[in-house]
């Protein structure tokens, strides 16, 4: 069974890489298998990890009838399939939007803005000069990047220069992120090639 | 009714959740937790409707014998087999995990690794030092790429440290600035949604 699994994984890997030559039936088969298996996987995981413990278990096992409300709200997602009742889809949409926006607002302030702001108030004395330089650069980078996103006044003169420096910081960041992403993808590629040569063919 | 009820729902649940954050009373916190459980459960329905749509679209494709309909059969078989394996044997079941380990993980990793080739061709187009900004992008990307492989260390021992500095200083500074912008935008958008000013997510219109 284990050997069969390695063969399945290897042949599917080769089928996906065949796309590098051109779109072909092997790639399409592997692609559709991937979509089917992934959709099935998420259906099962969402049922067992989210829908069952949060909605159906309290209703069926504990007999808490209040949980009929969210189940009905969830089922209204299928309302567009009945044209006369299609507007009811707005109920689950507004329910999730209302709660997610409220959670976003509190979580963003507590989990993002305040900690990030705190992390930007860095010491500028009593430490190694290079560390002072780095801390100054972080503070300046945050301020200049924010200035770039300030659109209430035309970017001219001092403001224009500050916005330009903000662009420089962002370009370094985009370049670093790009390089980081490339390396992550290449390490995945190395992993797959290693799998083929080691686990499947046993060459290395 | 069609426009008022959704506004009442979004404001009612949203306002309660927002206020509950500042009132640490047991009754309010318990209700808030219950609403969060409902929210998580209802979110699962979004994926269920997605899966329902996949089945519906592919069945139609097979029925009408549209282009590449044969692949839809494969997709549906895989979907049903995976769901059957999961719902019968559970998410820890042997067959479900077998498919996950030998089909989903390798295919996912291969799909993403395929991007390495396309990223390389994109890099060829993007990495042209036509302006000072593009030059900065090019230098940062090249340094990060070289500094993260053994040959970088072999060329100059300081490369990994330099990359670490780029990632933690200029990169962090710009990312933080962008993040502040996104966060402030999200807060204002959140308030607009809760107050019923922003309604485009409902599909627009007054109906």
CSV table of C-alpha atoms in Angstrom, one decimal:
chain,number,residue,atom,x,y,z
A,1,UNK,CA,0.0,0.0,0.0
A,2,UNK,CA,2.9,2.4,0.9
A,3,UNK,CA,4.7,1.6,-2.4
A,4,UNK,CA,1.5,2.1,-4.4
A,5,UNK,CA,1.1,5.5,-2.6
A,6,UNK,CA,4.7,6.5,-3.7
A,7,UNK,CA,3.9,5.5,-7.3
A,8,UNK,CA,0.6,7.4,-7.3
A,9,UNK,CA,2.3,10.5,-5.9
A,10,UNK,CA,5.2,10.2,-8.4
A,11,UNK,CA,3.1,9.7,-11.5
A,12,UNK,CA,0.9,12.6,-10.5
A,13,UNK,CA,4.0,14.8,-9.9
A,14,UNK,CA,5.3,14.0,-13.4
A,15,UNK,CA,1.8,14.6,-14.9
A,16,UNK,CA,1.8,18.1,-13.4
A,17,UNK,CA,5.3,18.9,-14.6
A,18,UNK,CA,4.3,17.8,-18.1
A,19,UNK,CA,2.6,21.2,-18.3
A,20,UNK,CA,6.0,22.7,-18.7
A,21,UNK,CA,6.1,21.3,-22.2
A,22,UNK,CA,2.5,22.3,-23.0
A,23,UNK,CA,-1.1,21.8,-21.8
A,24,UNK,CA,-1.8,18.1,-22.2
A,25,UNK,CA,-4.3,15.4,-21.1
A,26,UNK,CA,-2.0,14.1,-18.4
A,27,UNK,CA,-1.8,17.5,-16.8
A,28,UNK,CA,-5.6,18.0,-17.1
A,29,UNK,CA,-6.3,14.6,-15.4
A,30,UNK,CA,-3.9,15.5,-12.5
A,31,UNK,CA,-5.4,18.9,-12.2
A,32,UNK,CA,-9.0,17.6,-12.0
A,33,UNK,CA,-7.9,15.0,-9.5
A,34,UNK,CA,-6.4,17.7,-7.4
A,35,UNK,CA,-9.5,19.9,-7.5
A,36,UNK,CA,-11.8,16.9,-6.7
A,37,UNK,CA,-9.6,15.6,-3.8
A,38,UNK,CA,-9.1,19.0,-2.3
A,39,UNK,CA,-12.8,19.9,-2.4
A,40,UNK,CA,-13.6,16.5,-0.8
A,41,UNK,CA,-10.9,17.1,1.8
A,42,UNK,CA,-12.2,20.5,2.8
A,43,UNK,CA,-15.8,19.3,2.9
A,44,UNK,CA,-14.9,16.7,5.4
A,45,UNK,CA,-12.6,18.9,7.5
A,46,UNK,CA,-15.1,21.8,7.6
A,47,UNK,CA,-17.9,19.4,8.6
A,48,UNK,CA,-15.9,17.7,11.4
A,49,UNK,CA,-13.9,20.7,12.7
A,50,UNK,CA,-16.4,23.6,12.2
A,51,UNK,CA,-20.0,22.7,11.3
A,52,UNK,CA,-20.4,19.7,13.6
A,53,UNK,CA,-18.9,21.0,16.9
A,54,UNK,CA,-20.2,24.6,16.5
A,55,UNK,CA,-23.7,23.9,15.2
A,56,UNK,CA,-24.9,20.3,14.8
A,57,UNK,CA,-23.5,18.8,18.0
A,58,UNK,CA,-25.1,21.3,20.3
A,59,UNK,CA,-28.4,20.8,18.5
A,60,UNK,CA,-28.4,17.0,18.0
A,61,UNK,CA,-26.4,15.7,21.0
A,62,UNK,CA,-27.1,18.4,23.6
A,63,UNK,CA,-30.6,19.2,22.3
A,64,UNK,CA,-30.0,23.0,22.3
A,65,UNK,CA,-32.8,24.1,19.9
A,66,UNK,CA,-31.3,27.7,19.7
A,67,UNK,CA,-28.8,26.3,17.3
A,68,UNK,CA,-31.5,25.8,14.7
A,69,UNK,CA,-31.1,29.6,14.1
A,70,UNK,CA,-27.6,29.5,12.7
A,71,UNK,CA,-28.3,26.3,10.8
A,72,UNK,CA,-31.3,28.0,9.1
A,73,UNK,CA,-29.1,31.1,8.5
A,74,UNK,CA,-26.5,28.8,6.9
A,75,UNK,CA,-29.1,26.9,4.8
A,76,UNK,CA,-30.3,30.3,3.4
A,77,UNK,CA,-27.0,30.3,1.5
A,78,UNK,CA,-28.8,28.0,-0.9
A,79,UNK,CA,-31.7,30.5,-1.4
A,80,UNK,CA,-30.4,31.7,-4.8
A,81,UNK,CA,-31.4,28.4,-6.3
A,82,UNK,CA,-35.0,29.3,-5.7
A,83,UNK,CA,-35.4,32.6,-7.7
A,84,UNK,CA,-38.4,33.9,-5.6
A,85,UNK,CA,-36.5,33.6,-2.4
A,86,UNK,CA,-33.0,34.5,-3.7
A,87,UNK,CA,-33.0,37.8,-1.7
A,88,UNK,CA,-32.8,35.7,1.5
A,89,UNK,CA,-29.1,35.0,0.8
A,90,UNK,CA,-28.5,38.5,2.2
A,91,UNK,CA,-29.3,37.2,5.7
A,92,UNK,CA,-26.2,34.8,6.0
A,93,UNK,CA,-24.1,37.4,4.1
A,94,UNK,CA,-25.1,40.2,6.5
A,95,UNK,CA,-24.8,37.9,9.5
A,96,UNK,CA,-21.2,37.0,8.7
A,97,UNK,CA,-20.3,40.5,7.5
A,98,UNK,CA,-21.6,42.0,10.8
A,99,UNK,CA,-19.8,39.6,13.0
A,100,UNK,CA,-16.6,39.5,11.0
A,101,UNK,CA,-16.4,43.3,10.7
A,102,UNK,CA,-16.9,43.7,14.5
A,103,UNK,CA,-14.2,41.0,15.1
A,104,UNK,CA,-11.9,42.6,12.6
A,105,UNK,CA,-12.1,46.0,14.2
A,106,UNK,CA,-11.3,44.8,17.7
A,107,UNK,CA,-8.7,42.3,16.5
A,108,UNK,CA,-7.0,44.8,14.2
A,109,UNK,CA,-6.6,47.4,16.9
A,110,UNK,CA,-5.6,44.9,19.6
A,111,UNK,CA,-3.5,42.5,17.5
A,112,UNK,CA,-2.1,44.6,14.7
A,113,UNK,CA,-2.0,48.4,15.2
A,114,UNK,CA,-1.1,48.6,18.9
A,115,UNK,CA,1.7,45.8,18.9
A,116,UNK,CA,3.1,47.1,15.6
A,117,UNK,CA,3.1,50.7,16.9
A,118,UNK,CA,4.7,49.5,20.1
A,119,UNK,CA,7.4,47.7,18.0
A,120,UNK,CA,8.1,50.9,16.1
A,121,UNK,CA,9.0,52.9,19.3
A,122,UNK,CA,12.6,51.7,19.3
A,123,UNK,CA,15.5,52.8,21.5
A,124,UNK,CA,18.0,55.2,19.9
A,125,UNK,CA,20.6,55.5,22.7
A,126,UNK,CA,22.6,53.2,24.9
A,127,UNK,CA,22.9,50.5,22.2
A,128,UNK,CA,25.4,49.7,19.4
A,129,UNK,CA,25.7,52.5,16.8
A,130,UNK,CA,24.7,50.1,14.0
A,131,UNK,CA,21.6,49.1,16.0
A,132,UNK,CA,20.8,52.8,16.4
A,133,UNK,CA,21.1,53.2,12.6
A,134,UNK,CA,18.8,50.2,12.0
A,135,UNK,CA,16.2,51.4,14.5
A,136,UNK,CA,16.2,54.9,12.9
A,137,UNK,CA,15.8,53.3,9.5
A,138,UNK,CA,12.8,51.3,10.7
A,139,UNK,CA,11.1,54.4,12.2
A,140,UNK,CA,11.9,56.5,9.1
A,141,UNK,CA,10.7,53.6,6.8
A,142,UNK,CA,7.3,53.3,8.6
A,143,UNK,CA,6.8,57.1,8.5
A,144,UNK,CA,7.8,57.6,4.8
A,145,UNK,CA,5.7,54.6,3.7
A,146,UNK,CA,2.7,56.0,5.5
A,147,UNK,CA,3.3,59.4,3.9
A,148,UNK,CA,3.2,57.7,0.5
A,149,UNK,CA,-0.3,56.5,1.3
A,150,UNK,CA,-1.4,60.0,2.4
A,151,UNK,CA,-3.5,61.1,-0.6
A,152,UNK,CA,-5.3,64.1,0.9
A,153,UNK,CA,-2.5,66.5,-0.3
A,154,UNK,CA,-0.7,66.5,-3.6
A,155,UNK,CA,2.7,64.8,-3.4
A,156,UNK,CA,4.9,67.9,-4.1
A,157,UNK,CA,7.9,69.5,-2.4
A,158,UNK,CA,8.8,68.0,1.0
A,159,UNK,CA,5.8,65.7,1.0
A,160,UNK,CA,6.7,64.5,-2.5
A,161,UNK,CA,10.2,63.8,-1.5
A,162,UNK,CA,9.1,61.9,1.6
A,163,UNK,CA,6.6,59.9,-0.5
A,164,UNK,CA,9.5,59.1,-2.9
A,165,UNK,CA,11.6,57.8,-0.1
A,166,UNK,CA,8.6,55.7,1.0
A,167,UNK,CA,8.5,54.2,-2.5
A,168,UNK,CA,12.2,53.3,-2.1
A,169,UNK,CA,11.5,51.5,1.1
A,170,UNK,CA,8.6,49.6,-0.5
A,171,UNK,CA,10.7,48.7,-3.6
A,172,UNK,CA,13.3,47.1,-1.3
A,173,UNK,CA,10.5,45.3,0.6
A,174,UNK,CA,8.9,44.1,-2.7
A,175,UNK,CA,12.2,42.9,-4.0
A,176,UNK,CA,13.0,41.1,-0.8
A,177,UNK,CA,9.5,39.5,-0.7
A,178,UNK,CA,9.9,38.5,-4.4
A,179,UNK,CA,13.3,36.9,-3.7
A,180,UNK,CA,12.0,35.1,-0.7
A,181,UNK,CA,9.0,33.8,-2.7
A,182,UNK,CA,11.3,32.6,-5.5
A,183,UNK,CA,13.5,30.7,-3.0
A,184,UNK,CA,10.4,29.2,-1.3
A,185,UNK,CA,9.1,27.9,-4.7
A,186,UNK,CA,12.6,26.6,-5.6
A,187,UNK,CA,12.9,24.7,-2.3
A,188,UNK,CA,9.5,23.1,-3.0
A,189,UNK,CA,10.8,22.1,-6.5
A,190,UNK,CA,13.9,20.6,-4.9
A,191,UNK,CA,11.6,18.7,-2.5
A,192,UNK,CA,9.6,17.3,-5.3
A,193,UNK,CA,12.7,16.3,-7.4
A,194,UNK,CA,14.2,14.7,-4.3
A,195,UNK,CA,11.0,12.8,-3.7
A,196,UNK,CA,11.1,11.5,-7.3
A,197,UNK,CA,14.8,10.5,-7.2
A,198,UNK,CA,14.9,9.2,-3.6
A,199,UNK,CA,11.5,7.9,-2.6
A,200,UNK,CA,10.4,6.7,-6.1
A,201,UNK,CA,13.5,5.8,-8.1
A,202,UNK,CA,15.9,5.3,-5.2
A,203,UNK,CA,18.8,6.9,-7.2
A,204,UNK,CA,19.9,9.2,-4.4
B,1,UNK,CA,-38.2,44.1,4.1
B,2,UNK,CA,-35.7,42.9,1.5
B,3,UNK,CA,-33.3,45.8,2.3
B,4,UNK,CA,-34.2,46.6,5.9
B,5,UNK,CA,-33.9,43.1,7.4
B,6,UNK,CA,-30.3,42.6,6.2
B,7,UNK,CA,-29.3,46.0,7.6
B,8,UNK,CA,-30.9,45.1,11.0
B,9,UNK,CA,-29.0,41.8,11.0
B,10,UNK,CA,-25.6,43.3,10.2
B,11,UNK,CA,-26.1,46.2,12.6
B,12,UNK,CA,-27.6,44.0,15.4
B,13,UNK,CA,-25.0,41.3,15.4
B,14,UNK,CA,-22.1,43.6,14.5
B,15,UNK,CA,-22.9,46.2,17.1
B,16,UNK,CA,-23.4,43.6,19.8
B,17,UNK,CA,-20.1,41.9,19.1
B,18,UNK,CA,-18.3,45.2,19.1
B,19,UNK,CA,-19.8,46.3,22.4
B,20,UNK,CA,-19.3,42.9,24.0
B,21,UNK,CA,-15.6,43.4,23.6
B,22,UNK,CA,-15.7,46.3,26.1
B,23,UNK,CA,-18.2,44.8,28.6
B,24,UNK,CA,-16.6,41.8,30.5
B,25,UNK,CA,-20.0,40.6,32.0
B,26,UNK,CA,-20.5,36.9,32.0
B,27,UNK,CA,-23.9,36.9,30.3
B,28,UNK,CA,-22.6,39.2,27.5
B,29,UNK,CA,-19.4,37.2,27.1
B,30,UNK,CA,-21.3,33.9,26.9
B,31,UNK,CA,-23.7,35.3,24.3
B,32,UNK,CA,-20.8,36.7,22.3
B,33,UNK,CA,-19.1,33.3,22.4
B,34,UNK,CA,-22.3,31.6,21.2
B,35,UNK,CA,-22.5,34.1,18.3
B,36,UNK,CA,-18.9,33.4,17.4
B,37,UNK,CA,-19.7,29.6,17.4
B,38,UNK,CA,-22.6,30.3,15.1
B,39,UNK,CA,-20.4,32.5,12.9
B,40,UNK,CA,-17.8,29.7,12.5
B,41,UNK,CA,-20.5,27.2,11.7
B,42,UNK,CA,-22.2,29.5,9.2
B,43,UNK,CA,-18.8,30.2,7.5
B,44,UNK,CA,-18.6,26.4,6.8
B,45,UNK,CA,-21.8,26.7,4.7
B,46,UNK,CA,-19.9,29.1,2.4
B,47,UNK,CA,-17.5,26.3,1.5
B,48,UNK,CA,-20.4,23.8,1.3
B,49,UNK,CA,-22.1,26.0,-1.3
B,50,UNK,CA,-18.8,26.2,-3.2
B,51,UNK,CA,-18.6,22.4,-3.2
B,52,UNK,CA,-22.3,22.2,-4.2
B,53,UNK,CA,-21.5,24.6,-7.1
B,54,UNK,CA,-18.6,22.4,-8.2
B,55,UNK,CA,-20.8,19.4,-8.4
B,56,UNK,CA,-23.6,21.3,-10.1
B,57,UNK,CA,-21.3,22.9,-12.8
B,58,UNK,CA,-19.5,19.6,-13.5
B,59,UNK,CA,-22.8,17.6,-13.8
B,60,UNK,CA,-24.1,20.2,-16.2
B,61,UNK,CA,-20.9,20.0,-18.2
B,62,UNK,CA,-21.2,16.2,-18.4
B,63,UNK,CA,-24.9,16.4,-19.3
B,64,UNK,CA,-24.3,18.9,-22.1
B,65,UNK,CA,-21.2,17.2,-23.3
B,66,UNK,CA,-19.3,20.5,-23.2
B,67,UNK,CA,-15.5,20.7,-24.0
B,68,UNK,CA,-13.3,18.5,-21.8
B,69,UNK,CA,-16.4,17.0,-20.1
B,70,UNK,CA,-14.5,13.7,-19.6
B,71,UNK,CA,-12.3,15.4,-17.0
B,72,UNK,CA,-15.4,16.5,-15.0
B,73,UNK,CA,-16.2,12.8,-14.5
B,74,UNK,CA,-12.7,12.3,-12.9
B,75,UNK,CA,-13.2,15.4,-10.7
B,76,UNK,CA,-16.6,14.2,-9.5
B,77,UNK,CA,-15.4,10.7,-8.8
B,78,UNK,CA,-12.4,12.0,-6.8
B,79,UNK,CA,-14.6,14.4,-4.9
B,80,UNK,CA,-17.1,11.7,-4.0
B,81,UNK,CA,-14.4,9.1,-3.1
B,82,UNK,CA,-12.7,11.6,-0.8
B,83,UNK,CA,-15.9,12.7,0.8
B,84,UNK,CA,-17.0,9.0,1.3
B,85,UNK,CA,-13.6,8.1,2.8
B,86,UNK,CA,-13.8,11.1,5.2
B,87,UNK,CA,-17.5,10.8,6.2
B,88,UNK,CA,-17.4,7.0,6.7
B,89,UNK,CA,-13.9,6.6,8.2
B,90,UNK,CA,-13.7,10.1,9.8
B,91,UNK,CA,-10.9,12.7,9.2
B,92,UNK,CA,-8.4,10.4,11.0
B,93,UNK,CA,-9.5,7.4,8.9
B,94,UNK,CA,-6.9,5.4,7.0
B,95,UNK,CA,-8.2,5.8,3.5
B,96,UNK,CA,-8.9,9.6,3.9
B,97,UNK,CA,-5.4,10.2,5.2
B,98,UNK,CA,-3.9,7.9,2.5
B,99,UNK,CA,-5.4,10.1,-0.2
B,100,UNK,CA,-4.4,13.2,1.6
B,101,UNK,CA,-0.8,12.1,2.0
B,102,UNK,CA,-0.3,10.5,-1.4
B,103,UNK,CA,-2.5,12.6,-3.7
B,104,UNK,CA,-3.3,16.0,-2.1
B,105,UNK,CA,0.0,16.9,-0.5
B,106,UNK,CA,2.2,15.9,-3.5
B,107,UNK,CA,-0.1,17.6,-6.0
B,108,UNK,CA,-0.3,20.7,-4.0
B,109,UNK,CA,3.5,20.9,-3.5
B,110,UNK,CA,4.0,20.2,-7.2
B,111,UNK,CA,1.5,22.8,-8.3
B,112,UNK,CA,3.3,25.5,-6.2
B,113,UNK,CA,6.8,24.3,-7.2
B,114,UNK,CA,5.6,24.7,-10.8
B,115,UNK,CA,5.4,28.4,-10.1
B,116,UNK,CA,9.2,28.5,-9.7
B,117,UNK,CA,9.5,28.2,-13.5
B,118,UNK,CA,6.9,30.9,-14.1
B,119,UNK,CA,8.4,33.2,-11.4
B,120,UNK,CA,11.7,32.8,-13.2
B,121,UNK,CA,10.3,34.1,-16.5
B,122,UNK,CA,8.4,36.9,-14.6
B,123,UNK,CA,11.7,37.9,-12.9
B,124,UNK,CA,13.4,38.2,-16.3
B,125,UNK,CA,10.8,40.8,-17.3
B,126,UNK,CA,10.6,42.6,-13.9
B,127,UNK,CA,14.3,42.7,-13.2
B,128,UNK,CA,15.3,45.4,-15.6
B,129,UNK,CA,17.1,48.3,-14.0
B,130,UNK,CA,15.2,51.0,-15.9
B,131,UNK,CA,14.7,53.4,-13.0
B,132,UNK,CA,16.2,53.9,-9.5
B,133,UNK,CA,13.1,52.2,-8.0
B,134,UNK,CA,13.4,49.1,-10.3
B,135,UNK,CA,17.1,49.0,-9.5
B,136,UNK,CA,16.4,48.9,-5.7
B,137,UNK,CA,13.9,46.0,-6.4
B,138,UNK,CA,16.4,44.1,-8.4
B,139,UNK,CA,19.2,44.5,-5.9
B,140,UNK,CA,17.1,43.5,-2.9
B,141,UNK,CA,15.7,40.5,-4.7
B,142,UNK,CA,19.1,39.3,-6.0
B,143,UNK,CA,20.7,39.8,-2.5
B,144,UNK,CA,17.9,37.8,-0.8
B,145,UNK,CA,18.1,35.0,-3.3
B,146,UNK,CA,21.9,34.7,-3.1
B,147,UNK,CA,21.9,35.1,0.6
B,148,UNK,CA,19.6,32.2,1.1
B,149,UNK,CA,21.6,29.5,-0.7
B,150,UNK,CA,24.9,27.9,0.3
B,151,UNK,CA,26.7,29.5,-2.7
B,152,UNK,CA,26.0,33.0,-1.2
B,153,UNK,CA,27.8,32.0,2.0
B,154,UNK,CA,30.6,30.6,-0.1
B,155,UNK,CA,31.0,33.9,-2.0
B,156,UNK,CA,30.9,36.0,1.1
B,157,UNK,CA,30.3,34.9,4.7
B,158,UNK,CA,28.4,38.0,5.4
B,159,UNK,CA,25.6,37.4,2.9
B,160,UNK,CA,23.2,35.5,5.2
B,161,UNK,CA,23.5,38.3,7.8
B,162,UNK,CA,23.0,41.0,5.2
B,163,UNK,CA,19.8,39.2,4.0
B,164,UNK,CA,18.6,38.9,7.6
B,165,UNK,CA,19.2,42.7,8.0
B,166,UNK,CA,17.3,43.5,4.8
B,167,UNK,CA,14.4,41.3,5.9
B,168,UNK,CA,14.2,42.7,9.5
B,169,UNK,CA,14.9,46.4,8.8
B,170,UNK,CA,13.9,48.0,5.5
B,171,UNK,CA,11.5,45.2,4.7
B,172,UNK,CA,9.8,45.3,8.1
B,173,UNK,CA,9.6,49.1,8.0
B,174,UNK,CA,7.8,49.2,4.6
B,175,UNK,CA,5.6,46.2,5.5
B,176,UNK,CA,4.6,47.9,8.7
B,177,UNK,CA,3.7,51.1,6.9
B,178,UNK,CA,1.6,49.2,4.4
B,179,UNK,CA,0.0,47.2,7.2
B,180,UNK,CA,-1.0,50.4,9.0
B,181,UNK,CA,-2.6,51.6,5.8
B,182,UNK,CA,-4.5,48.4,5.3
B,183,UNK,CA,-5.7,48.2,9.0
B,184,UNK,CA,-7.0,51.8,9.0
B,185,UNK,CA,-8.8,51.1,5.7
B,186,UNK,CA,-10.3,47.9,7.2
B,187,UNK,CA,-11.5,49.7,10.3
B,188,UNK,CA,-13.2,52.5,8.3
B,189,UNK,CA,-14.7,49.9,5.9
B,190,UNK,CA,-15.9,47.8,9.0
B,191,UNK,CA,-17.6,50.9,10.4
B,192,UNK,CA,-19.2,51.6,7.1
B,193,UNK,CA,-20.6,48.1,6.8
B,194,UNK,CA,-21.9,48.1,10.4
B,195,UNK,CA,-23.6,51.4,10.0
B,196,UNK,CA,-25.2,50.3,6.7
B,197,UNK,CA,-23.4,52.9,4.6
B,198,UNK,CA,-21.5,50.2,2.6
B,199,UNK,CA,-24.0,47.8,1.0
B,200,UNK,CA,-22.2,46.7,-2.1
B,201,UNK,CA,-21.5,43.2,-0.7
B,202,UNK,CA,-25.3,42.6,-0.7
B,203,UNK,CA,-25.3,42.9,-4.5
B,204,UNK,CA,-26.3,46.6,-4.6
B,205,UNK,CA,-29.7,48.0,-5.5
B,206,UNK,CA,-32.6,48.9,-3.2
B,207,UNK,CA,-34.6,45.7,-3.6
